[in-house]
Short mmCIF file of C-alpha atoms in Angstrom, two decimals:
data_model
loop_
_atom_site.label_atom_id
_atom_site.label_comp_id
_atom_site.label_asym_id
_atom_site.label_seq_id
_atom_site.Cartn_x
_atom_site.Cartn_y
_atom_site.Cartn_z
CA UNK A 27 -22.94 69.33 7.20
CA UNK A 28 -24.18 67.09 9.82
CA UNK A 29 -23.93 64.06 7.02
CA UNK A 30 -20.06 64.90 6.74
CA UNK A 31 -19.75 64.64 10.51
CA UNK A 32 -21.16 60.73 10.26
CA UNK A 33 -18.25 57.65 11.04
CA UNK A 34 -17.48 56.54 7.98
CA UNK A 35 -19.84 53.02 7.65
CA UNK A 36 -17.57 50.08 9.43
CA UNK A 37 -15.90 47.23 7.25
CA UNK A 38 -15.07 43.85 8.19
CA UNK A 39 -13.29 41.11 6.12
CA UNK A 40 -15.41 37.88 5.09
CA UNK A 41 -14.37 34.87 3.81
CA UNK A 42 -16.55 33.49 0.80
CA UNK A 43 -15.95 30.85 -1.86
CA UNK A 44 -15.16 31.98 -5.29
CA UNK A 45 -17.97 30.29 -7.74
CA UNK A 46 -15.17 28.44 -10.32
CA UNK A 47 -12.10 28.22 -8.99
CA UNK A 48 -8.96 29.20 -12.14
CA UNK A 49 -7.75 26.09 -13.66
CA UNK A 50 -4.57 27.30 -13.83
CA UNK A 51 -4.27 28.26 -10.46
CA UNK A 52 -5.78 24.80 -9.54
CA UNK A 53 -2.88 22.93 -11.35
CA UNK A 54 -0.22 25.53 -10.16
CA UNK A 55 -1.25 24.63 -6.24
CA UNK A 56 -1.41 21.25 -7.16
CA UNK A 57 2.56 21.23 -8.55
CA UNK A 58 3.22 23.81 -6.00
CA UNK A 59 2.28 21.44 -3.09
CA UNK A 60 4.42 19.10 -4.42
CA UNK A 61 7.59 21.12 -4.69
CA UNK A 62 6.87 22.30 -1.01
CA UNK A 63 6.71 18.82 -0.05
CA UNK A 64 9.79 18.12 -1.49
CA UNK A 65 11.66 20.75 0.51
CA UNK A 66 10.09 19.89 3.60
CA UNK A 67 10.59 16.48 3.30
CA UNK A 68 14.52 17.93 2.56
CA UNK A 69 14.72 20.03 5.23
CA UNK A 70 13.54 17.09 7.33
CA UNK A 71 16.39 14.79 6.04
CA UNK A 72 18.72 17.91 6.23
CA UNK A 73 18.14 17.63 10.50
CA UNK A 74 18.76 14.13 10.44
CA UNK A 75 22.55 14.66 8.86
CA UNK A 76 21.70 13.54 5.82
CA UNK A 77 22.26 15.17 2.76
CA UNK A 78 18.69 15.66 0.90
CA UNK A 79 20.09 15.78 -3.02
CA UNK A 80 21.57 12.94 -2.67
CA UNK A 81 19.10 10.97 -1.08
CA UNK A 82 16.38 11.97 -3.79
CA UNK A 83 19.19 11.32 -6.29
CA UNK A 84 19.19 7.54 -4.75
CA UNK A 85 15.00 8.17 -4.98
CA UNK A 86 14.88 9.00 -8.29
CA UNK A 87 18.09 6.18 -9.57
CA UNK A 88 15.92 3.76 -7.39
CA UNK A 89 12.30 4.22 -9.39
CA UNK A 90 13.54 4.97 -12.77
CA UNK A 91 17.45 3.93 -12.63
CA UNK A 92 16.22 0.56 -14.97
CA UNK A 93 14.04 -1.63 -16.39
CA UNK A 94 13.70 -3.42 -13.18
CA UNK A 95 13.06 0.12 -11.07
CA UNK A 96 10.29 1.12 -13.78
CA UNK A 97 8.40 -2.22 -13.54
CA UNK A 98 8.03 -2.59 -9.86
CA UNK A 99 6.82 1.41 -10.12
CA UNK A 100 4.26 0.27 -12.26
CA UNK A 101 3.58 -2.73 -10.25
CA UNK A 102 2.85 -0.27 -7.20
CA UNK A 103 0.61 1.73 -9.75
CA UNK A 104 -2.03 -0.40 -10.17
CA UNK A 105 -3.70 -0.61 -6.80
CA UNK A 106 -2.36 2.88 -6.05
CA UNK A 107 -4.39 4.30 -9.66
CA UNK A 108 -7.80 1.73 -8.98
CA UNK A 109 -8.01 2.29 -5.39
CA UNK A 110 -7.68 6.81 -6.41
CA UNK A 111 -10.23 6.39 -9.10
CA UNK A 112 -12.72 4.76 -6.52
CA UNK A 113 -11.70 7.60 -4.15
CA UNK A 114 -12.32 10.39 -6.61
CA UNK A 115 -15.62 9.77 -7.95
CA UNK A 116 -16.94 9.28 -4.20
CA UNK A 117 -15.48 12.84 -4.03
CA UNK A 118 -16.96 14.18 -7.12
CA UNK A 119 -20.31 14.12 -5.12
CA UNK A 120 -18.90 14.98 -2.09
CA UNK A 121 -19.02 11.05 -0.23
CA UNK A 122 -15.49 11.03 1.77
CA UNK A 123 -14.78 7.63 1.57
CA UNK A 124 -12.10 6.84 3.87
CA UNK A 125 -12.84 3.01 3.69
CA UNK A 126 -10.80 2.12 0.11
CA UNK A 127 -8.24 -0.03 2.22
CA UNK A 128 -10.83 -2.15 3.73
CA UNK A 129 -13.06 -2.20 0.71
CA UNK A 130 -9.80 -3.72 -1.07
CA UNK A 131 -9.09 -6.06 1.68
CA UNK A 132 -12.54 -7.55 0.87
CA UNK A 133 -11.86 -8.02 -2.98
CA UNK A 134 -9.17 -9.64 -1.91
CA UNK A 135 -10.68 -11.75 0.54
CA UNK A 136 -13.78 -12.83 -2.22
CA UNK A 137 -11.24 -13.36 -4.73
CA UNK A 138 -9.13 -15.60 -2.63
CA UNK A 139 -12.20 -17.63 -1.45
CA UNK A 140 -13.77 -18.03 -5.02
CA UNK A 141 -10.66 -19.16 -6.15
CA UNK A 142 -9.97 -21.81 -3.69
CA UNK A 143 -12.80 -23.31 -2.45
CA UNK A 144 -15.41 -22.48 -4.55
CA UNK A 145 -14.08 -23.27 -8.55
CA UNK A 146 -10.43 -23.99 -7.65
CA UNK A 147 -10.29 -26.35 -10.92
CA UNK A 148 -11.68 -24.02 -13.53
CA UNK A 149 -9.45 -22.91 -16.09
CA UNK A 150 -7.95 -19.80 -16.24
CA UNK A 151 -10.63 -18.29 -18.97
CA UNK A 152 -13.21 -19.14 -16.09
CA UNK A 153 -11.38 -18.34 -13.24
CA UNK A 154 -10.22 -14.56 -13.75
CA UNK A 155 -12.77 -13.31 -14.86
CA UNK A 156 -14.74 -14.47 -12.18
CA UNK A 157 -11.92 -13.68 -9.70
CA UNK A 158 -12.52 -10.43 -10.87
CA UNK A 159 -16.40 -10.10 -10.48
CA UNK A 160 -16.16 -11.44 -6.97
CA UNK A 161 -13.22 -8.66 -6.28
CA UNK A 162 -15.75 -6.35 -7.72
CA UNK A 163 -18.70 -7.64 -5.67
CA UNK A 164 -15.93 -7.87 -2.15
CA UNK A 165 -15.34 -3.91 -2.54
CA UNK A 166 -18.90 -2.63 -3.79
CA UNK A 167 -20.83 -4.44 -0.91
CA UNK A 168 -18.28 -3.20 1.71
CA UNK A 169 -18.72 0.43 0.43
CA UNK A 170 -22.18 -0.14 0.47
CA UNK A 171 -22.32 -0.15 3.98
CA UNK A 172 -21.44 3.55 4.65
CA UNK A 173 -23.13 4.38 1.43
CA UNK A 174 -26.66 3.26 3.10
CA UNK A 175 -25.94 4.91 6.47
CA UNK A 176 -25.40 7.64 4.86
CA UNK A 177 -28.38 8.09 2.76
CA UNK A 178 -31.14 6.48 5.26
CA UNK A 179 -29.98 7.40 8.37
CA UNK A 180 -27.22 10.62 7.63
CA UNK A 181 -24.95 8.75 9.27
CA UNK A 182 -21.49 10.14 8.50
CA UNK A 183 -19.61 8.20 5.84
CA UNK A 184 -16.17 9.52 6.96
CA UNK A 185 -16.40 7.65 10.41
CA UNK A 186 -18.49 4.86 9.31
CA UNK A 187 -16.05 4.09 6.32
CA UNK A 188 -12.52 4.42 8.75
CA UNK A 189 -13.78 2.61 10.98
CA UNK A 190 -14.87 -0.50 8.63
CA UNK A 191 -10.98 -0.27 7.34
CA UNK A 192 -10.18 -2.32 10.87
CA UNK A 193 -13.33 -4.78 10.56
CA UNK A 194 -11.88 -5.81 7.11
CA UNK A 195 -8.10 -6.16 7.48
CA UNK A 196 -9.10 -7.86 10.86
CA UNK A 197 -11.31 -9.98 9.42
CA UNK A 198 -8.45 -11.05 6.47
CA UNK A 199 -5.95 -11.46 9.60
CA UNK A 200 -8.48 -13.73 11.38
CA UNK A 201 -9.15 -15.91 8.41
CA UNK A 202 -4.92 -16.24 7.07
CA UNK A 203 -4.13 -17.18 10.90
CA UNK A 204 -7.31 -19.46 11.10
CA UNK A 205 -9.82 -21.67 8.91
CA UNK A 206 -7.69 -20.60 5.77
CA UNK A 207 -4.16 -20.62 6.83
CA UNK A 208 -2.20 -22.56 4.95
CA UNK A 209 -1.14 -26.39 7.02
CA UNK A 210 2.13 -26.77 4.96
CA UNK A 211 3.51 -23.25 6.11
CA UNK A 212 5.05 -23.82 9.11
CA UNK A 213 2.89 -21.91 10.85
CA UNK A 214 3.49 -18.32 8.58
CA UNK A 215 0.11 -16.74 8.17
CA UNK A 216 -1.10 -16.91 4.74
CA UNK A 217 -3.62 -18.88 3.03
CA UNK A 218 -2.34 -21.91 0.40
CA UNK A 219 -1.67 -20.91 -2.74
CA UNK A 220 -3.95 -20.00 -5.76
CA UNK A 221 -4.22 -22.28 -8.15
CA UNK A 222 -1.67 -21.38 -11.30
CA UNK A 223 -4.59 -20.79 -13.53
CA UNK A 224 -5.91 -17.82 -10.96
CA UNK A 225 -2.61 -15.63 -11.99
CA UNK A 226 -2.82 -13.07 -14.25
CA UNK A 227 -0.71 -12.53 -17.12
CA UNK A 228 2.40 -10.80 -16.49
CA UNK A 229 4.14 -8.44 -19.36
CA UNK A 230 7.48 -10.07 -20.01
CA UNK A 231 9.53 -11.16 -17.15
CA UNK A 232 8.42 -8.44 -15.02
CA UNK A 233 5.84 -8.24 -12.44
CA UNK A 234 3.73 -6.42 -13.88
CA UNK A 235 0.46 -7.61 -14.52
CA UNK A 236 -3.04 -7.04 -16.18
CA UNK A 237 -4.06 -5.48 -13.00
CA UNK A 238 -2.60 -1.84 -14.61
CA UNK A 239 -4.61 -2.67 -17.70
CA UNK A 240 -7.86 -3.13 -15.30
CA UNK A 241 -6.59 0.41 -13.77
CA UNK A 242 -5.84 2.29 -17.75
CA UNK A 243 -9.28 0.87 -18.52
CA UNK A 244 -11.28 1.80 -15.65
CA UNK A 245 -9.62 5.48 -16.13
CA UNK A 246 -10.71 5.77 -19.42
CA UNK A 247 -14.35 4.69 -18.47
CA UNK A 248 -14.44 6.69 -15.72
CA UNK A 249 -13.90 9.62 -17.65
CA UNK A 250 -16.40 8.77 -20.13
CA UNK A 251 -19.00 8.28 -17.46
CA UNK A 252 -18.65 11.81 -16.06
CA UNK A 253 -18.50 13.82 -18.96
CA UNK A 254 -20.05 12.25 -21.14
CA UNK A 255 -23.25 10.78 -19.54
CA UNK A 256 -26.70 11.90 -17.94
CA UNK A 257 -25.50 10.09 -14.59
CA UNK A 258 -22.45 11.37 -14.51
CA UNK A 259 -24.00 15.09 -14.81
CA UNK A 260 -25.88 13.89 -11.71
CA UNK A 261 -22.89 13.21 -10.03
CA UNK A 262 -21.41 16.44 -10.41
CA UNK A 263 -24.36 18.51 -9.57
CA UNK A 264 -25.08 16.56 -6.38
CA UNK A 265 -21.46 16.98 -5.34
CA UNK A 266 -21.66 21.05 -5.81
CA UNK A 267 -25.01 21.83 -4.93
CA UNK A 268 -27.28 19.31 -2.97
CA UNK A 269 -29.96 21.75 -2.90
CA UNK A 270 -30.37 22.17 -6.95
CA UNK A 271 -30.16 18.53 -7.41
CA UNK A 272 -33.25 17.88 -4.69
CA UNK A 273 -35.01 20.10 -6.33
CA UNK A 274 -34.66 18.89 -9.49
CA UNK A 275 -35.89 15.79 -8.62
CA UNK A 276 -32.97 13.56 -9.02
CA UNK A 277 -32.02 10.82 -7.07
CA UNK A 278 -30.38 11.35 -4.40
CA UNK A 279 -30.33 8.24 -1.86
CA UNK A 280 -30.41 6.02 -5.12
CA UNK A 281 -27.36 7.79 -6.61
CA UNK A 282 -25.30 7.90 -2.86
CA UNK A 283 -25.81 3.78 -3.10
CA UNK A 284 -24.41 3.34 -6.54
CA UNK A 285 -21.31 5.76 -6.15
CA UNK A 286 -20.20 4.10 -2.53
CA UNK A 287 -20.61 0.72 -4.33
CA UNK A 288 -18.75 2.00 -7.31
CA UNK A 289 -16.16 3.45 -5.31
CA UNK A 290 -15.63 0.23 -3.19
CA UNK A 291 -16.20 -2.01 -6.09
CA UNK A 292 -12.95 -0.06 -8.14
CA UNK A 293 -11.13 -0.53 -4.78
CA UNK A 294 -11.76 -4.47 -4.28
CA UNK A 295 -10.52 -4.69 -7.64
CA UNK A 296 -7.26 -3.46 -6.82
CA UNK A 297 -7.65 -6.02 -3.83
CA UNK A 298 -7.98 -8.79 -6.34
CA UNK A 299 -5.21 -7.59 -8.52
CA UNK A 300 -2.80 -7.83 -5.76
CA UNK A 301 -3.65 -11.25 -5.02
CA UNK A 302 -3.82 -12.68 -8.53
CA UNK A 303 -1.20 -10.67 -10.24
CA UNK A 304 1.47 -10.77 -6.62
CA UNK A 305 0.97 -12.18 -3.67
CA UNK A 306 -0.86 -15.24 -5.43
CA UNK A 307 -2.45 -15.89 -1.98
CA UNK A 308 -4.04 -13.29 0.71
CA UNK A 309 -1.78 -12.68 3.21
CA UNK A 310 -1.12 -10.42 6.15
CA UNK A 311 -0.15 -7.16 5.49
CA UNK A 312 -1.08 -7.23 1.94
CA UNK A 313 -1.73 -4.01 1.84
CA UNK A 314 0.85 -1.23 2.60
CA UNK A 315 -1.39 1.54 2.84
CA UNK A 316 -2.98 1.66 -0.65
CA UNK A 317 -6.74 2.53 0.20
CA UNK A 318 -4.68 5.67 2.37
CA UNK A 319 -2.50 6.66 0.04
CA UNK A 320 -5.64 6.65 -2.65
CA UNK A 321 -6.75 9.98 -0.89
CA UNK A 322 -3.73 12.00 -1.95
CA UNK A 323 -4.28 10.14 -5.48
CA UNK A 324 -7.36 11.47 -6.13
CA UNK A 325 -6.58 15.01 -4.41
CA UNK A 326 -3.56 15.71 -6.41
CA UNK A 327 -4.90 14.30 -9.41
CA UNK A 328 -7.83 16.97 -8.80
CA UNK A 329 -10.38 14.12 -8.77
CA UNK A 330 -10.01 13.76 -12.32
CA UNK A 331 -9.23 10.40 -13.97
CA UNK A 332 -6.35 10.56 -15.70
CA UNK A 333 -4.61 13.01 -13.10
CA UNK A 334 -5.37 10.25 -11.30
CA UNK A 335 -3.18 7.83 -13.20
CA UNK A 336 -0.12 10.47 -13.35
CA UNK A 337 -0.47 10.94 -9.30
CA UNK A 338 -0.82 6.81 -8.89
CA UNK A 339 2.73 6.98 -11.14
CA UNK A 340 4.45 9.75 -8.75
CA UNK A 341 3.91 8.01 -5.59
CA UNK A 342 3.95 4.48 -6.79
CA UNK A 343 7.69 6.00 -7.85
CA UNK A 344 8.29 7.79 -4.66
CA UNK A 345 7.23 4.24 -3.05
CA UNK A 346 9.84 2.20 -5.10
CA UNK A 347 12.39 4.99 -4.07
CA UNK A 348 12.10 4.51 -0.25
CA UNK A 349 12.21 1.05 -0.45
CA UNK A 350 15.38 1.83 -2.08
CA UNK A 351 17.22 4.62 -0.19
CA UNK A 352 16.15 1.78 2.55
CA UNK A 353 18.40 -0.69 1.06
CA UNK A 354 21.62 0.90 -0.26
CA UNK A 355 21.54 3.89 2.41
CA UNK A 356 20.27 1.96 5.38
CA UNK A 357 17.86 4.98 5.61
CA UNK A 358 14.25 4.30 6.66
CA UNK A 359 11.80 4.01 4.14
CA UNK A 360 9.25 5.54 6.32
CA UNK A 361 10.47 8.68 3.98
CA UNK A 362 7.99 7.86 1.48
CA UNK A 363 4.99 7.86 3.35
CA UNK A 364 6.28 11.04 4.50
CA UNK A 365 6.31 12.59 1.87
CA UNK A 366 3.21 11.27 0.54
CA UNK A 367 1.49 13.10 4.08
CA UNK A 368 3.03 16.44 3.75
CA UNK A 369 2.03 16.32 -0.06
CA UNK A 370 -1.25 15.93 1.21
CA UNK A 371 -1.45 18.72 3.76
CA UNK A 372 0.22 21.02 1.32
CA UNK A 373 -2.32 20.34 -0.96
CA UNK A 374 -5.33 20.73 1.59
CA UNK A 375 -4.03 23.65 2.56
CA UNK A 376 -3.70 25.49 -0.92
CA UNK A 377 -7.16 24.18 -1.89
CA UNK A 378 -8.59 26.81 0.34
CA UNK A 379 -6.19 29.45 -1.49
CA UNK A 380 -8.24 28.42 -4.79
CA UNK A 381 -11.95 27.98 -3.70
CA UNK A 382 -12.14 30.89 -0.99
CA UNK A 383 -11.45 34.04 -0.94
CA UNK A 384 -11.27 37.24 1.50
CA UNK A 385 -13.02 40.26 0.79
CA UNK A 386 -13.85 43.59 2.95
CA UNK A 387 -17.30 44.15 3.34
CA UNK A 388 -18.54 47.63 4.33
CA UNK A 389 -22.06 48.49 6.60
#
């Protein structure tokens, strides 16, 4: 009797994280934030008087309307898919490196310098490929940086990394307005031009170049790497549980050094792609945003590799669109990047609707 008389034991909701998250629901958020995105984005346009079907219609004619639309996507893939992949395996282990575009500014930057001064009248058999070690060697030592803050002194790699981005492109601006600018350019910043035997080869008449070949390749590899290796397995488990990896002994410091100067390595060869395969000389501005927009690659793709290269397609398309809807609208092509944001916050946002979950917990 006095039992029965007892308050019923109190309850209170917790939030926890579920243990494997559904694959299925994973990929459903992931289209999900997309769609979302697209209706934002429309309702946005909608406020602005404009009429949102037909200004994806103009998107969509722009990226894929011809052969010319469908190359310069691709062309905007490659250092959209290299610069992701270098994102996502710093993710995999839980490194947030923010610093792809400066890391590709620096590939750039070693490419351009190795290929003017220091060989500028090797052939082209000698020339790319070392064009593309140095692009390599640009990115991984600038991603090294926040790499060994992080493991010797905890230093956080998401502020370290951002704040390098400025150091680089600075840097590249100092040097194209400076001691490399080009004398016979009438004062437009820009270094001279490489040499013809720098350029890589381009498919057809089109601008696209082996760079996208570098990025297919580097997908493929990547994959291999983390399923399919001992290292790779290390990745993983130091990503999703730090504690089980220390005490298993592995590496840890060791294996935050190599995956920062991976990540920035992948990312100064997008760097160098741009400069061999487009600009043929480093420039101002020569990146739009790529080492930024490489976060939402390797979110969406779900920091797998070859979601990687189908996310790297979507918004190199959704980049070619803008630029279009800019011309034969007169409509800003700030819509891209747009888009490209609220795909991003969509996404975060149903992430924690797949890896946490609330549950009532009573006493």
């Amino acid at each position: 009797a006095t039992a029965s008389r007892l308050p019923p034991p109190a309850s209170r909701l917790r939030i926890e994280r579920i243990p494997a998250p559904s694959r299925l629901a994973t990929t459903a958020v992931s289209v999900l934030s997309f769609l979302l995105a697209l209706v934002v984005g429309g309702l946005v346009l909608a406020l602005a008087g404009e009429n949102p079907i037909a200004v994806y219609q103009a998107m969509w004619a722009g990226a894929f309307g011809d052969r010319n639309g469908l190359a310069e996507v691709l062309v905007k893939t490659t250092p959209l898919l290299l610069a992701g992949l270098g994102v996502a395996v710093a993710f995999r282990m839980q490194l947030w490196n923010i610093g792809a575009e400066g890391q590709l500014y620096w590939g750039a930057i070693f490419a351009t310098g190795l290929a003017l001064y220091l060989i500028p009248g090797a052939p082209g058999w000698v020339i790319v490929p070392a064009m593309i070690g140095a692009g390599l060697l640009g990115g991984g030592l600038w991603g090294l940086i926040p790499g060994a803050l992080r493991a010797w002194f905890g230093a956080s790699e998401i502020i370290t990394s951002l704040m390098l981005n400025y150091v680089a492109i600075l840097f590249s601006e100092y040097l194209v307005h400076g001691p490399w600018r080009d004398p016979g350019a009438f004062g437009f910043p820009g270094t001279p031009r490489l040499p013809a035997a720098a350029s890589l080869p381009n498919l057809g008449t089109t601008r696209v170049h082996l760079g996208l070949i570098f990025g297919l390749v580097a997908a493929v590899g990547l994959w291999v790497m983390l399923r399919r290796t001992r290292w790779g397995y290390q990745i993983g488990v130091m990503g999703e549980n730090p504690r089980a990896a220390l005490y298993a002994g592995m590496p840890t410091k060791r294996t935050i050094l190599l995956v920062m100067a991976l990540s920035g390595a992948l990312a100064g060869l997008a760097g160098m792609s741009e400069v061999a395969g487009i600009g043929h000389q480093l420039q101002r501005n020569l990146s739009p945003g790529y080492g930024y927009a490489a976060i939402i690659v390797a979110w969406l793709g779900r920091l797998h590799p070859f979601g990687a290269v189908l996310v790297a397609f979507l918004l190199a398309a959704l980049t070619v669109g803008g630029d279009q809807i800019q011309m034969n609208l007169g409509l800003p092509a700030a819509i891209a990047p747009m888009l490209q944001g609220t795909i991003l916050f969509f996404l975060l946002g149903g992430d924690v609707l797949t890896r946490y979950r609330i549950t009532r917990v009573t006493g």
